[in-house]
CSV table of C-alpha atoms and ligand atoms in Angstrom, one decimal:
chain,number,residue,atom,x,y,z
A,114,MET,CA,-72.4,-28.5,15.0
A,115,GLN,CA,-69.7,-27.9,17.7
A,116,PRO,CA,-69.9,-30.5,20.5
A,117,LYS,CA,-71.2,-29.2,23.8
A,118,LYS,CA,-68.3,-28.3,26.1
A,119,VAL,CA,-68.3,-30.5,29.2
A,120,THR,CA,-67.4,-28.7,32.5
A,121,LYS,CA,-68.6,-31.0,35.3
A,122,ILE,CA,-68.3,-34.8,35.2
A,123,GLY,CA,-70.2,-37.3,37.3
A,124,VAL,CA,-68.7,-40.8,37.8
A,125,LEU,CA,-70.4,-43.9,39.0
A,126,THR,CA,-70.0,-47.7,39.3
A,127,SER,CA,-73.1,-49.7,38.5
A,128,GLY,CA,-74.3,-53.3,38.4
A,129,GLY,CA,-72.0,-56.1,39.4
A,130,ASP,CA,-68.8,-55.0,41.1
A,131,SER,CA,-65.4,-56.0,39.8
A,132,PRO,CA,-61.8,-55.5,41.0
A,133,GLY,CA,-60.1,-52.5,39.4
A,134,MET,CA,-63.2,-50.3,39.5
A,135,ASN,CA,-61.3,-48.1,42.1
A,136,ALA,CA,-58.4,-47.7,39.8
A,137,ALA,CA,-60.8,-46.5,37.1
A,138,ILE,CA,-62.5,-44.0,39.5
A,139,ARG,CA,-59.1,-42.7,40.5
A,140,ALA,CA,-58.1,-42.2,36.8
A,141,VAL,CA,-61.4,-40.4,36.0
A,142,VAL,CA,-61.1,-38.1,39.0
A,143,ARG,CA,-57.4,-37.2,38.5
A,144,THR,CA,-57.7,-36.7,34.7
A,145,SER,CA,-60.8,-34.5,35.2
A,146,LEU,CA,-58.9,-32.3,37.7
A,147,TYR,CA,-55.9,-32.2,35.3
A,148,GLU,CA,-58.2,-30.9,32.6
A,149,GLY,CA,-59.7,-28.3,34.9
A,150,LEU,CA,-63.1,-30.0,35.2
A,151,ASP,CA,-65.1,-30.4,38.4
A,152,VAL,CA,-65.8,-34.1,39.2
A,153,PHE,CA,-68.5,-35.6,41.3
A,154,GLY,CA,-68.8,-39.2,42.7
A,155,ILE,CA,-72.2,-40.7,42.5
A,156,VAL,CA,-72.8,-43.3,45.2
A,157,ARG,CA,-74.4,-46.7,44.5
A,158,GLY,CA,-74.7,-46.4,40.7
A,159,TYR,CA,-77.9,-45.0,39.3
A,160,SER,CA,-79.5,-45.1,42.8
A,161,GLY,CA,-77.3,-42.2,43.9
A,162,MET,CA,-78.4,-40.2,40.9
A,163,VAL,CA,-82.1,-40.8,41.7
A,164,ASP,CA,-81.7,-40.3,45.5
A,165,ASP,CA,-79.3,-37.4,45.2
A,166,ASP,CA,-76.3,-39.0,46.8
A,167,ILE,CA,-73.7,-37.1,44.8
A,168,HIS,CA,-70.4,-35.6,46.2
A,169,GLN,CA,-67.7,-33.5,44.7
A,170,MET,CA,-64.4,-35.2,44.7
A,171,ASP,CA,-60.8,-33.9,44.8
A,172,SER,CA,-57.4,-35.6,44.2
A,173,ARG,CA,-57.3,-36.8,47.9
A,174,SER,CA,-60.7,-38.5,47.6
A,175,VAL,CA,-59.1,-41.2,45.5
A,176,ALA,CA,-55.8,-41.5,47.4
A,177,ASN,CA,-54.7,-45.0,48.4
A,178,ILE,CA,-57.5,-46.8,46.5
A,179,ILE,CA,-55.7,-48.1,43.3
A,180,GLN,CA,-54.9,-51.4,45.1
A,181,ARG,CA,-58.2,-52.0,46.7
A,182,GLY,CA,-61.0,-54.4,45.4
A,183,GLY,CA,-64.6,-53.4,45.4
A,184,THR,CA,-65.6,-49.8,44.7
A,185,VAL,CA,-65.3,-46.8,47.0
A,186,LEU,CA,-68.4,-45.3,45.3
A,187,LYS,CA,-70.4,-48.5,46.1
A,188,THR,CA,-72.5,-50.1,43.4
A,189,ALA,CA,-76.2,-51.1,43.1
A,190,ARG,CA,-78.9,-52.2,40.8
A,191,CYS,CA,-81.6,-49.5,40.6
A,192,LYS,CA,-85.2,-50.3,39.7
A,193,GLU,CA,-86.3,-46.7,39.5
A,194,PHE,CA,-83.8,-46.0,36.8
A,195,PHE,CA,-85.8,-48.3,34.5
A,196,THR,CA,-88.7,-45.8,34.7
A,197,PRO,CA,-88.9,-42.4,32.9
A,198,GLU,CA,-89.9,-40.9,36.3
A,199,GLY,CA,-86.7,-42.3,37.9
A,200,ARG,CA,-84.5,-41.0,35.1
A,201,GLN,CA,-86.2,-37.6,35.3
A,202,LYS,CA,-85.4,-37.4,39.0
A,203,ALA,CA,-81.8,-38.4,38.2
A,204,TYR,CA,-81.5,-35.7,35.6
A,205,GLU,CA,-82.8,-33.0,38.0
A,206,ASN,CA,-80.2,-33.9,40.5
A,207,LEU,CA,-77.4,-33.6,37.9
A,208,LYS,CA,-78.8,-30.4,36.5
A,209,LYS,CA,-78.9,-28.6,39.8
A,210,ARG,CA,-75.1,-29.1,40.1
A,211,GLY,CA,-74.4,-28.4,36.5
A,212,ILE,CA,-73.1,-31.9,35.8
A,213,ASP,CA,-73.0,-32.2,32.0
A,214,GLY,CA,-71.1,-35.4,31.4
A,215,LEU,CA,-71.1,-38.9,32.8
A,216,VAL,CA,-68.7,-41.8,33.1
A,217,VAL,CA,-70.4,-45.1,33.8
A,218,ILE,CA,-68.3,-48.0,34.9
A,219,GLY,CA,-70.3,-51.2,34.7
A,220,GLY,CA,-71.6,-54.0,32.5
A,221,ASP,CA,-73.9,-54.0,29.5
A,222,GLY,CA,-77.0,-53.4,31.7
A,223,SER,CA,-75.4,-50.2,33.0
A,224,PHE,CA,-74.6,-49.1,29.4
A,225,LYS,CA,-78.2,-49.7,28.4
A,226,GLY,CA,-79.3,-47.3,31.2
A,227,ALA,CA,-76.6,-44.8,30.1
A,228,GLN,CA,-77.7,-44.9,26.5
A,229,LYS,CA,-81.3,-44.3,27.4
A,230,PHE,CA,-80.5,-41.5,29.7
A,231,SER,CA,-78.2,-39.8,27.2
A,232,ASN,CA,-80.9,-40.0,24.5
A,233,GLU,CA,-83.5,-38.5,26.7
A,234,PHE,CA,-81.6,-35.6,28.3
A,235,ASP,CA,-78.7,-35.0,26.0
A,236,ILE,CA,-76.0,-35.7,28.6
A,237,PRO,CA,-73.0,-37.3,27.0
A,238,CYS,CA,-72.1,-40.6,28.6
A,239,ILE,CA,-68.9,-42.7,28.3
A,240,GLY,CA,-69.0,-46.3,29.3
A,241,LEU,CA,-66.1,-48.3,30.8
A,242,PRO,CA,-66.4,-52.1,30.8
A,243,GLY,CA,-66.3,-53.1,34.4
A,244,THR,CA,-67.2,-56.7,34.7
A,245,ILE,CA,-65.5,-60.0,35.7
A,246,ASP,CA,-67.3,-61.9,32.9
A,247,LYS,CA,-65.5,-60.3,29.9
A,248,ASP,CA,-68.8,-60.6,28.0
A,249,ILE,CA,-68.7,-57.2,26.3
A,250,ALA,CA,-67.7,-56.8,22.6
A,251,GLY,CA,-65.3,-54.0,21.6
A,252,SER,CA,-62.6,-54.7,24.1
A,253,ASP,CA,-60.0,-57.4,24.6
A,254,PHE,CA,-60.2,-56.8,28.3
A,255,THR,CA,-62.8,-55.8,30.8
A,256,ILE,CA,-61.9,-54.3,34.2
A,257,GLY,CA,-61.9,-57.1,36.8
A,258,PHE,CA,-61.6,-60.2,34.5
A,259,ASP,CA,-57.9,-60.7,35.0
A,260,THR,CA,-58.2,-60.6,38.8
A,261,ALA,CA,-61.2,-62.9,38.8
A,262,VAL,CA,-59.6,-65.5,36.6
A,263,ASN,CA,-56.4,-65.4,38.6
A,264,THR,CA,-58.3,-65.9,41.9
A,265,ALA,CA,-60.1,-68.9,40.3
A,266,VAL,CA,-56.7,-70.3,39.1
A,267,GLU,CA,-55.2,-70.0,42.5
A,268,ALA,CA,-58.2,-71.7,44.2
A,269,ILE,CA,-58.4,-74.5,41.5
A,270,ASP,CA,-54.7,-75.2,41.9
A,271,LYS,CA,-55.3,-75.8,45.6
A,272,ILE,CA,-58.3,-78.0,44.9
A,273,ARG,CA,-56.2,-80.0,42.5
A,274,ASP,CA,-53.6,-80.8,45.1
A,275,THR,CA,-56.2,-82.4,47.4
A,276,ALA,CA,-58.0,-84.0,44.5
A,277,ASP,CA,-54.7,-85.6,43.4
A,278,ALA,CA,-53.9,-86.8,47.0
A,279,HIS,CA,-57.2,-88.7,47.2
A,280,ASP,CA,-57.7,-89.6,43.5
A,281,ARG,CA,-60.9,-87.6,43.6
A,282,LEU,CA,-62.7,-85.9,40.8
A,283,PHE,CA,-63.6,-82.3,41.6
A,284,ILE,CA,-66.3,-80.4,39.8
A,285,VAL,CA,-65.5,-76.8,40.3
A,286,GLU,CA,-68.0,-74.1,39.5
A,287,VAL,CA,-66.8,-70.7,38.5
A,288,MET,CA,-68.8,-67.5,37.8
A,289,GLY,CA,-70.3,-66.7,34.4
A,290,ARG,CA,-74.1,-66.8,34.0
A,291,ASP,CA,-74.0,-66.1,30.3
A,292,ALA,CA,-70.3,-66.1,29.4
A,293,GLY,CA,-67.8,-68.9,29.8
A,294,TYR,CA,-64.6,-66.8,29.8
A,295,ILE,CA,-63.7,-67.4,33.4
A,296,ALA,CA,-64.2,-71.1,33.1
A,297,LEU,CA,-62.4,-71.3,29.8
A,298,HIS,CA,-59.3,-69.3,30.9
A,299,SER,CA,-59.1,-70.8,34.4
A,300,GLY,CA,-59.8,-74.3,33.0
A,301,ILE,CA,-57.0,-74.2,30.4
A,302,ALA,CA,-54.6,-72.6,32.9
A,303,THR,CA,-55.2,-75.4,35.5
A,304,GLY,CA,-55.3,-78.3,33.0
A,305,ALA,CA,-58.9,-79.3,33.5
A,306,GLU,CA,-60.1,-82.5,31.9
A,307,ASN,CA,-63.3,-80.8,30.8
A,308,ILE,CA,-64.6,-77.3,30.6
A,309,LEU,CA,-68.4,-76.7,30.4
A,310,ILE,CA,-69.5,-73.3,29.3
A,311,PRO,CA,-72.7,-71.7,28.1
A,312,GLU,CA,-71.3,-71.0,24.6
A,313,SER,CA,-70.7,-74.7,23.7
A,314,SER,CA,-73.0,-77.5,24.6
A,315,THR,CA,-70.9,-80.5,25.7
A,316,SER,CA,-73.5,-83.3,26.0
A,317,ILE,CA,-73.8,-85.6,29.0
A,318,GLU,CA,-72.6,-88.5,26.7
A,319,ASP,CA,-69.6,-86.5,25.6
A,320,LEU,CA,-68.6,-85.7,29.2
A,321,ILE,CA,-69.0,-89.3,30.4
A,322,THR,CA,-67.2,-90.8,27.4
A,323,ASN,CA,-64.4,-88.3,27.9
A,324,LEU,CA,-63.9,-89.1,31.6
A,325,THR,CA,-64.2,-92.9,31.3
A,326,GLU,CA,-61.9,-93.0,28.3
A,327,LYS,CA,-59.2,-91.1,30.1
A,328,SER,CA,-59.6,-93.2,33.3
A,329,LYS,CA,-59.1,-96.4,31.2
A,330,ARG,CA,-55.9,-94.9,29.9
A,331,LYS,CA,-54.8,-94.4,33.5
A,332,LYS,CA,-54.9,-90.7,33.1
A,333,LEU,CA,-55.6,-88.9,36.3
A,334,VAL,CA,-59.1,-87.4,36.1
A,335,ASN,CA,-59.2,-84.8,38.8
A,336,LEU,CA,-60.9,-81.7,37.5
A,337,VAL,CA,-63.9,-80.5,35.6
A,338,VAL,CA,-64.5,-76.7,35.5
A,339,VAL,CA,-68.0,-75.6,34.9
A,340,ALA,CA,-69.4,-72.1,34.4
A,341,GLU,CA,-72.5,-71.4,36.5
A,342,GLY,CA,-74.5,-70.7,33.4
A,343,ASP,CA,-73.7,-73.9,31.6
A,344,LYS,CA,-76.9,-74.8,29.8
A,345,VAL,CA,-76.7,-78.6,29.5
A,346,PHE,CA,-76.2,-79.4,33.1
A,347,GLY,CA,-77.1,-76.2,34.9
A,348,GLY,CA,-74.2,-76.0,37.4
A,349,ALA,CA,-71.7,-78.1,39.2
A,350,GLU,CA,-74.2,-80.0,41.5
A,351,ASN,CA,-76.0,-81.4,38.5
A,352,VAL,CA,-72.7,-82.3,36.8
A,353,SER,CA,-71.7,-84.2,39.9
A,354,LYS,CA,-75.1,-86.0,40.2
A,355,THR,CA,-74.8,-87.2,36.6
A,356,VAL,CA,-71.2,-88.3,37.0
A,357,LYS,CA,-72.1,-90.3,40.2
A,358,GLU,CA,-75.0,-92.0,38.4
A,359,ARG,CA,-73.0,-92.9,35.3
A,360,ILE,CA,-69.6,-93.6,36.9
A,361,PRO,CA,-70.5,-94.8,40.4
A,362,GLU,CA,-66.8,-95.7,41.2
A,363,ALA,CA,-65.7,-92.0,40.8
A,364,ASP,CA,-65.1,-90.3,44.1
A,365,THR,CA,-66.7,-87.0,43.1
A,366,ARG,CA,-66.8,-83.7,45.0
A,367,VAL,CA,-68.2,-80.3,44.2
A,368,CYS,CA,-66.6,-76.9,44.9
A,369,ILE,CA,-68.5,-73.7,44.1
A,370,LEU,CA,-66.0,-70.8,44.2
A,371,GLY,CA,-68.7,-68.1,44.3
A,372,HIS,CA,-68.1,-64.5,45.3
A,373,ILE,CA,-64.5,-64.9,46.2
A,374,GLN,CA,-64.0,-64.3,42.5
A,375,ARG,CA,-65.3,-60.7,42.8
A,376,GLY,CA,-63.1,-59.5,45.5
A,377,GLY,CA,-59.4,-59.0,46.3
A,378,ALA,CA,-56.7,-56.6,45.1
A,379,PRO,CA,-56.8,-56.0,41.4
A,380,THR,CA,-53.9,-57.5,39.4
A,381,CYS,CA,-51.4,-55.3,37.7
A,382,LEU,CA,-53.2,-55.8,34.4
A,383,ASP,CA,-56.6,-54.7,35.8
A,384,ARG,CA,-55.0,-51.6,37.4
A,385,LEU,CA,-53.3,-50.7,34.1
A,386,ILE,CA,-56.4,-51.1,31.9
A,387,ALA,CA,-58.6,-49.4,34.4
A,388,SER,CA,-56.1,-46.4,34.6
A,389,ARG,CA,-55.9,-46.2,30.8
A,390,MET,CA,-59.6,-46.5,30.3
A,391,GLY,CA,-60.4,-43.9,33.0
A,392,TYR,CA,-58.0,-41.4,31.5
A,393,ALA,CA,-59.4,-42.1,28.0
A,394,ALA,CA,-63.0,-41.6,29.2
A,395,VAL,CA,-62.3,-38.1,30.4
A,396,GLU,CA,-60.3,-37.2,27.2
A,397,CYS,CA,-63.3,-38.4,25.2
A,398,LEU,CA,-65.6,-36.0,27.0
A,399,VAL,CA,-63.1,-33.2,26.7
A,400,GLN,CA,-62.7,-33.8,22.9
A,401,GLY,CA,-66.5,-34.0,22.4
A,402,ARG,CA,-66.5,-37.7,21.7
A,403,HIS,CA,-69.8,-38.8,23.2
A,404,ASN,CA,-71.8,-42.0,23.9
A,405,VAL,CA,-69.0,-44.5,23.4
A,406,MET,CA,-67.6,-47.4,25.3
A,407,VAL,CA,-63.9,-47.2,25.8
A,408,GLY,CA,-62.1,-50.4,25.2
A,409,ILE,CA,-58.7,-51.7,24.4
A,410,VAL,CA,-58.1,-53.7,21.2
A,411,ASN,CA,-54.6,-54.9,20.2
A,412,ASN,CA,-53.2,-52.7,23.0
A,413,GLN,CA,-54.7,-49.5,21.5
A,414,MET,CA,-57.6,-47.6,22.8
A,415,HIS,CA,-60.8,-48.5,20.9
A,416,TYR,CA,-64.1,-46.7,20.9
A,417,THR,CA,-67.5,-48.5,20.3
A,418,PRO,CA,-70.7,-46.5,20.1
A,419,LEU,CA,-72.8,-47.4,23.2
A,420,ASP,CA,-75.7,-48.6,21.2
A,421,LEU,CA,-73.5,-51.2,19.5
A,422,ALA,CA,-71.8,-52.1,22.8
A,423,VAL,CA,-75.1,-53.1,24.3
A,424,LYS,CA,-76.2,-55.2,21.3
A,425,GLU,CA,-73.1,-57.2,20.6
A,426,THR,CA,-71.5,-59.8,22.8
A,427,GLN,CA,-68.1,-61.4,22.6
A,428,THR,CA,-68.0,-64.8,20.9
A,429,ILE,CA,-65.7,-67.5,22.0
A,430,ASP,CA,-63.1,-68.4,19.4
A,431,GLN,CA,-63.7,-72.1,18.4
A,432,GLU,CA,-60.0,-72.7,18.4
A,433,TRP,CA,-59.9,-72.2,22.1
A,434,LEU,CA,-62.2,-75.2,22.5
A,435,ARG,CA,-60.0,-77.2,20.3
A,436,ILE,CA,-57.0,-76.3,22.4
A,437,VAL,CA,-58.9,-77.5,25.5
A,438,LYS,CA,-59.6,-80.9,23.9
A,439,ILE,CA,-56.0,-81.4,22.7
A,440,LEU,CA,-54.2,-80.3,25.8
A,441,ALA,CA,-56.3,-82.3,28.2
A,442,SER,CA,-55.9,-85.5,26.3
B,61,ADP,P1,-74.5,-54.7,34.7
B,61,ADP,O1,-74.2,-53.3,34.4
B,61,ADP,O2,-73.5,-55.4,35.6
B,61,ADP,O3,-74.8,-55.5,33.5
B,61,ADP,P2,-77.3,-54.6,35.5
B,61,ADP,O4,-77.8,-55.3,34.2
B,61,ADP,O5,-77.9,-55.1,36.7
B,61,ADP,O6,-75.8,-54.7,35.7
B,61,ADP,O7,-77.6,-53.1,35.3
B,61,ADP,C1,-77.3,-52.1,36.2
B,61,ADP,C2,-78.3,-51.1,36.3
B,61,ADP,O8,-78.4,-50.3,35.1
B,61,ADP,C3,-79.8,-51.5,36.6
B,61,ADP,O9,-80.0,-51.8,37.9
B,61,ADP,C4,-80.5,-50.3,36.1
B,61,ADP,O10,-80.5,-49.3,37.1
B,61,ADP,C5,-79.7,-49.8,34.9
B,61,ADP,N1,-80.3,-50.4,33.7
B,61,ADP,C6,-80.0,-51.6,33.1
B,61,ADP,N2,-80.8,-51.8,32.0
B,61,ADP,C7,-81.5,-50.7,31.8
B,61,ADP,C8,-82.5,-50.3,30.9
B,61,ADP,N3,-82.9,-51.0,29.8
B,61,ADP,N4,-83.1,-49.0,31.0
B,61,ADP,C9,-82.7,-48.2,32.1
B,61,ADP,N5,-81.8,-48.6,33.0
B,61,ADP,C10,-81.2,-49.8,32.9
């Protein structure tokens, strides 16, 4: 059967925002126009589809946004889209404009919604991985991760200066509820003594032994980086409490980096991958390749069926954890 020809594309950003989403929107809009397709921006993710907040875009709608963090289309979490009635409403709003293809920029939750919607209404959907957490299989990069991790590194370097001046131990909490990539990358890049992530369970005993053993060797012990979703301790405050109980002489402070990691101008890498992915998403729709997530693997475009993309998660290479141990010794 010949794939349905797509003529009008809707683009939306959904779920958690990430720097670089604007560069992806720009690429989708400009590639669509180049291919002679109409393109519509859907405001606040699936909420805009349900509430009919949909606007035609032209080349100028995306002028001067490639360097901006956040998303000009706004983003949201939409409860109604979980219900068949909500998705039906969304479909009616697309149908009345003749929108027959969707590009969804978001995380795995947004892809689950896209997959369901596409199965129900036969609208082809392409997913672009927009998340700072890098927790999606099928791509070496996700839009926003590089910026978030660089923001974390810059902040942690500054914390380390003051930690060093006072001989203090800082427990720095970075984002990552289910995935430890930001903690792992920023921790290695800043020379943290310990990195605590959801994917590996460093026990309380291991942490305390590690810190005391290093102190005995007169190594400066300034920095522990913990992902917010670390399962053993449950965040930086609890790590600090435990360290204070077990090593009372340690002058311990907590710093939670929080939402600063979501904002800011995207790095060159995030702008590049967002531009390549946005372009590839439209080319997919034009060529009749439907219901895939666009990724980049080994610097080549890579396409993962959406149903697989929502099932699989990236696993942390155990060698990285070994590197942490060796380099922080
Ligand atoms: P992210 O895309 O960042 O993982 P969420 O998990 O919050 O963010 O998902 C974003 C939105 O996608 C949800 O608010 C909802 O509208 C839609 N969505 C997520 N999962 C489903 C699902 N199983 N069925 C329908 N819609 C979903």
